[in-house]
Amino acid sequence: MKIEKTPFDGIYKVYHKKFKDKRGFFLELFRTEELTDYGFNSVKQQNLSLSNRGVIRGLHYQIAPFEQTKIISVLSGAIFDVVMDLRKDSENYLKYFTINIDMDSDFSLLIGKGFAHGFQAVEDETIILYSVDNIYNPQYERGINPFDSNYPINWPIEDKMLSEKDEKLPTIKSILESAK
């Protein structure tokens, strides 16, 4: 396994070892003990999502004590992935990082605590595996409106589909004002 930094401290590409032969392939997604230096200490929960082309999920995050470090792996299809830095002491505070990941990518994305995460499926039947180091707790769940005009994201698919819950997510400005 090889780990590569991205332009944002706290977000890493985790490259896989892939063994191919005439039967297909075997791929090791990650080893927890190799990720402890990057803030990922254990898998407490795994989630799977299936999304069709145009679906946007997020931008989601959890606050302490249920913050999560997560590893995002695309099992089929493709996504436009978005990670926004919510760490007030970071040089990238309120900036976002985007990356395209598909089922043929040879990496997963490790996203540390303090980031909001979302994606848009760019192919039908896109399946994402989320491995997280803390359990989901709805009382500590938060989100940012993916269409916040103060932080415009250039979503690649014009025909967008969101859940009712995500459509109602607040803007960053309203989140910051309510925290005062």
CSV table of C-alpha atoms in Angstrom, one decimal:
chain,number,residue,atom,x,y,z
A,1,MET,CA,0.0,0.0,0.0
A,2,LYS,CA,1.3,3.5,-0.9
A,3,ILE,CA,-0.1,6.7,0.6
A,4,GLU,CA,0.1,10.0,-1.2
A,5,LYS,CA,-0.6,13.5,0.0
A,6,THR,CA,-3.1,15.7,-1.8
A,7,PRO,CA,-3.0,19.5,-1.8
A,8,PHE,CA,-5.0,19.4,1.5
A,9,ASP,CA,-3.3,18.2,4.7
A,10,GLY,CA,-5.6,15.5,6.1
A,11,ILE,CA,-6.7,14.1,2.7
A,12,TYR,CA,-4.7,11.2,1.2
A,13,LYS,CA,-4.8,8.9,-1.7
A,14,VAL,CA,-4.4,5.3,-0.6
A,15,TYR,CA,-3.1,3.3,-3.5
A,16,HIS,CA,-4.0,-0.4,-3.7
A,17,LYS,CA,-2.0,-3.5,-4.5
A,18,LYS,CA,-3.9,-5.2,-7.3
A,19,PHE,CA,-3.2,-8.8,-8.3
A,20,LYS,CA,-4.6,-9.7,-11.8
A,21,ASP,CA,-4.7,-13.0,-13.6
A,22,LYS,CA,-7.0,-14.7,-16.1
A,23,ARG,CA,-9.6,-15.2,-13.3
A,24,GLY,CA,-9.9,-11.5,-12.6
A,25,PHE,CA,-8.2,-9.6,-9.8
A,26,PHE,CA,-7.7,-9.5,-6.0
A,27,LEU,CA,-7.3,-6.1,-4.4
A,28,GLU,CA,-6.4,-5.2,-0.9
A,29,LEU,CA,-8.3,-2.0,-0.1
A,30,PHE,CA,-6.3,-1.0,3.1
A,31,ARG,CA,-4.7,-2.3,6.3
A,32,THR,CA,-5.7,-0.3,9.3
A,33,GLU,CA,-2.3,-0.6,11.0
A,34,GLU,CA,-0.7,1.2,8.0
A,35,LEU,CA,-3.1,4.1,8.3
A,36,THR,CA,-2.8,5.0,12.0
A,37,ASP,CA,-0.3,7.7,11.3
A,38,TYR,CA,-2.9,9.3,9.1
A,39,GLY,CA,-5.7,9.4,11.7
A,40,PHE,CA,-7.4,6.1,10.8
A,41,ASN,CA,-7.2,3.7,13.7
A,42,SER,CA,-10.1,1.2,13.3
A,43,VAL,CA,-13.2,0.4,11.2
A,44,LYS,CA,-16.2,1.0,13.4
A,45,GLN,CA,-18.8,1.0,10.6
A,46,GLN,CA,-19.0,0.4,6.9
A,47,ASN,CA,-21.6,1.9,4.6
A,48,LEU,CA,-22.5,1.2,1.0
A,49,SER,CA,-24.4,3.5,-1.3
A,50,LEU,CA,-25.8,3.0,-4.8
A,51,SER,CA,-26.4,6.2,-6.8
A,52,ASN,CA,-27.5,6.8,-10.4
A,53,ARG,CA,-26.0,9.4,-12.7
A,54,GLY,CA,-26.5,13.0,-11.4
A,55,VAL,CA,-27.2,12.0,-7.8
A,56,ILE,CA,-25.5,14.3,-5.3
A,57,ARG,CA,-24.9,13.1,-1.7
A,58,GLY,CA,-23.7,15.6,0.8
A,59,LEU,CA,-21.9,17.6,1.9
A,60,HIS,CA,-22.0,15.7,5.2
A,61,TYR,CA,-20.0,15.6,8.4
A,62,GLN,CA,-20.3,14.8,12.1
A,63,ILE,CA,-19.2,16.9,15.0
A,64,ALA,CA,-17.4,15.8,18.2
A,65,PRO,CA,-17.5,13.4,19.8
A,66,PHE,CA,-18.7,11.5,16.7
A,67,GLU,CA,-16.3,13.0,14.1
A,68,GLN,CA,-15.2,10.5,11.5
A,69,THR,CA,-12.1,9.7,9.5
A,70,LYS,CA,-13.3,7.8,6.4
A,71,ILE,CA,-12.0,5.9,3.5
A,72,ILE,CA,-14.0,6.2,0.3
A,73,SER,CA,-13.7,3.4,-2.3
A,74,VAL,CA,-15.6,3.3,-5.6
A,75,LEU,CA,-16.7,-0.3,-6.3
A,76,SER,CA,-18.5,0.4,-9.6
A,77,GLY,CA,-19.2,3.5,-11.7
A,78,ALA,CA,-17.6,6.9,-11.1
A,79,ILE,CA,-17.9,10.0,-8.9
A,80,PHE,CA,-16.9,13.6,-8.7
A,81,ASP,CA,-15.8,13.8,-5.1
A,82,VAL,CA,-15.8,17.0,-3.0
A,83,VAL,CA,-14.2,17.5,0.4
A,84,MET,CA,-14.5,20.8,2.2
A,85,ASP,CA,-12.1,21.8,5.0
A,86,LEU,CA,-13.9,22.9,8.2
A,87,ARG,CA,-10.9,23.0,10.5
A,88,LYS,CA,-10.6,26.6,11.7
A,89,ASP,CA,-6.9,26.4,12.2
A,90,SER,CA,-6.2,25.1,8.7
A,91,GLU,CA,-4.7,27.1,5.8
A,92,ASN,CA,-7.5,25.6,3.7
A,93,TYR,CA,-10.4,26.6,6.0
A,94,LEU,CA,-13.6,26.7,4.0
A,95,LYS,CA,-11.9,25.7,0.8
A,96,TYR,CA,-12.7,22.6,-1.0
A,97,PHE,CA,-10.8,19.8,-2.8
A,98,THR,CA,-12.3,17.9,-5.8
A,99,ILE,CA,-11.2,14.7,-7.4
A,100,ASN,CA,-12.6,12.2,-9.9
A,101,ILE,CA,-12.6,8.6,-8.8
A,102,ASP,CA,-13.9,5.6,-10.7
A,103,MET,CA,-14.0,1.8,-10.4
A,104,ASP,CA,-10.7,1.6,-12.3
A,105,SER,CA,-8.9,4.1,-10.1
A,106,ASP,CA,-6.1,2.4,-8.2
A,107,PHE,CA,-6.7,4.3,-5.0
A,108,SER,CA,-9.3,5.1,-2.3
A,109,LEU,CA,-9.6,8.5,-0.6
A,110,LEU,CA,-8.8,8.9,3.1
A,111,ILE,CA,-10.5,11.9,4.5
A,112,GLY,CA,-9.6,13.0,8.0
A,113,LYS,CA,-11.7,14.4,10.7
A,114,GLY,CA,-12.9,18.0,10.3
A,115,PHE,CA,-14.0,17.8,6.6
A,116,ALA,CA,-17.4,17.8,5.0
A,117,HIS,CA,-17.7,15.2,2.2
A,118,GLY,CA,-20.0,14.8,-0.8
A,119,PHE,CA,-20.0,13.5,-4.3
A,120,GLN,CA,-21.9,13.4,-7.5
A,121,ALA,CA,-22.3,10.1,-9.3
A,122,VAL,CA,-21.3,10.5,-13.0
A,123,GLU,CA,-22.4,7.1,-14.0
A,124,ASP,CA,-25.5,5.0,-13.3
A,125,GLU,CA,-25.3,2.3,-10.7
A,126,THR,CA,-22.3,3.9,-8.9
A,127,ILE,CA,-21.5,2.0,-5.7
A,128,ILE,CA,-19.4,3.6,-3.0
A,129,LEU,CA,-18.0,1.8,0.1
A,130,TYR,CA,-17.4,4.1,3.1
A,131,SER,CA,-15.2,2.7,5.9
A,132,VAL,CA,-15.3,4.9,9.0
A,133,ASP,CA,-13.6,5.0,12.3
A,134,ASN,CA,-16.6,6.2,14.4
A,135,ILE,CA,-20.2,5.2,14.3
A,136,TYR,CA,-23.0,7.4,12.8
A,137,ASN,CA,-24.9,9.4,15.3
A,138,PRO,CA,-27.8,11.4,13.9
A,139,GLN,CA,-27.7,13.9,16.7
A,140,TYR,CA,-24.2,14.9,15.7
A,141,GLU,CA,-24.7,14.8,12.0
A,142,ARG,CA,-24.4,18.1,10.1
A,143,GLY,CA,-24.3,19.2,6.4
A,144,ILE,CA,-23.7,22.0,4.0
A,145,ASN,CA,-25.9,22.9,1.1
A,146,PRO,CA,-24.1,21.6,-2.0
A,147,PHE,CA,-25.4,24.6,-3.9
A,148,ASP,CA,-24.2,27.3,-1.5
A,149,SER,CA,-23.7,30.3,-3.8
A,150,ASN,CA,-20.9,31.7,-1.7
A,151,TYR,CA,-18.9,28.5,-2.3
A,152,PRO,CA,-19.9,27.4,-5.8
A,153,ILE,CA,-19.0,23.9,-6.7
A,154,ASN,CA,-18.9,23.1,-10.4
A,155,TRP,CA,-20.9,19.9,-10.4
A,156,PRO,CA,-20.2,18.1,-13.7
A,157,ILE,CA,-23.7,16.7,-14.3
A,158,GLU,CA,-26.3,19.4,-15.0
A,159,ASP,CA,-29.3,17.1,-14.3
A,160,LYS,CA,-28.9,16.8,-10.5
A,161,MET,CA,-30.9,14.8,-8.0
A,162,LEU,CA,-30.7,15.3,-4.2
A,163,SER,CA,-32.6,13.9,-1.2
A,164,GLU,CA,-35.1,16.2,0.5
A,165,LYS,CA,-32.8,16.3,3.5
A,166,ASP,CA,-29.8,17.4,1.4
A,167,GLU,CA,-31.9,20.1,-0.4
A,168,LYS,CA,-32.7,21.7,3.0
A,169,LEU,CA,-29.1,21.8,4.3
A,170,PRO,CA,-27.9,25.2,5.4
A,171,THR,CA,-25.4,27.4,3.8
A,172,ILE,CA,-22.0,27.9,5.4
A,173,LYS,CA,-22.9,31.5,6.2
A,174,SER,CA,-25.9,30.4,8.2
A,175,ILE,CA,-23.9,27.7,9.9
A,176,LEU,CA,-21.2,30.2,11.0
A,177,GLU,CA,-23.8,32.7,12.2
A,178,SER,CA,-25.7,30.1,14.3
A,179,ALA,CA,-22.3,29.1,15.9
A,180,LYS,CA,-21.8,32.7,17.3
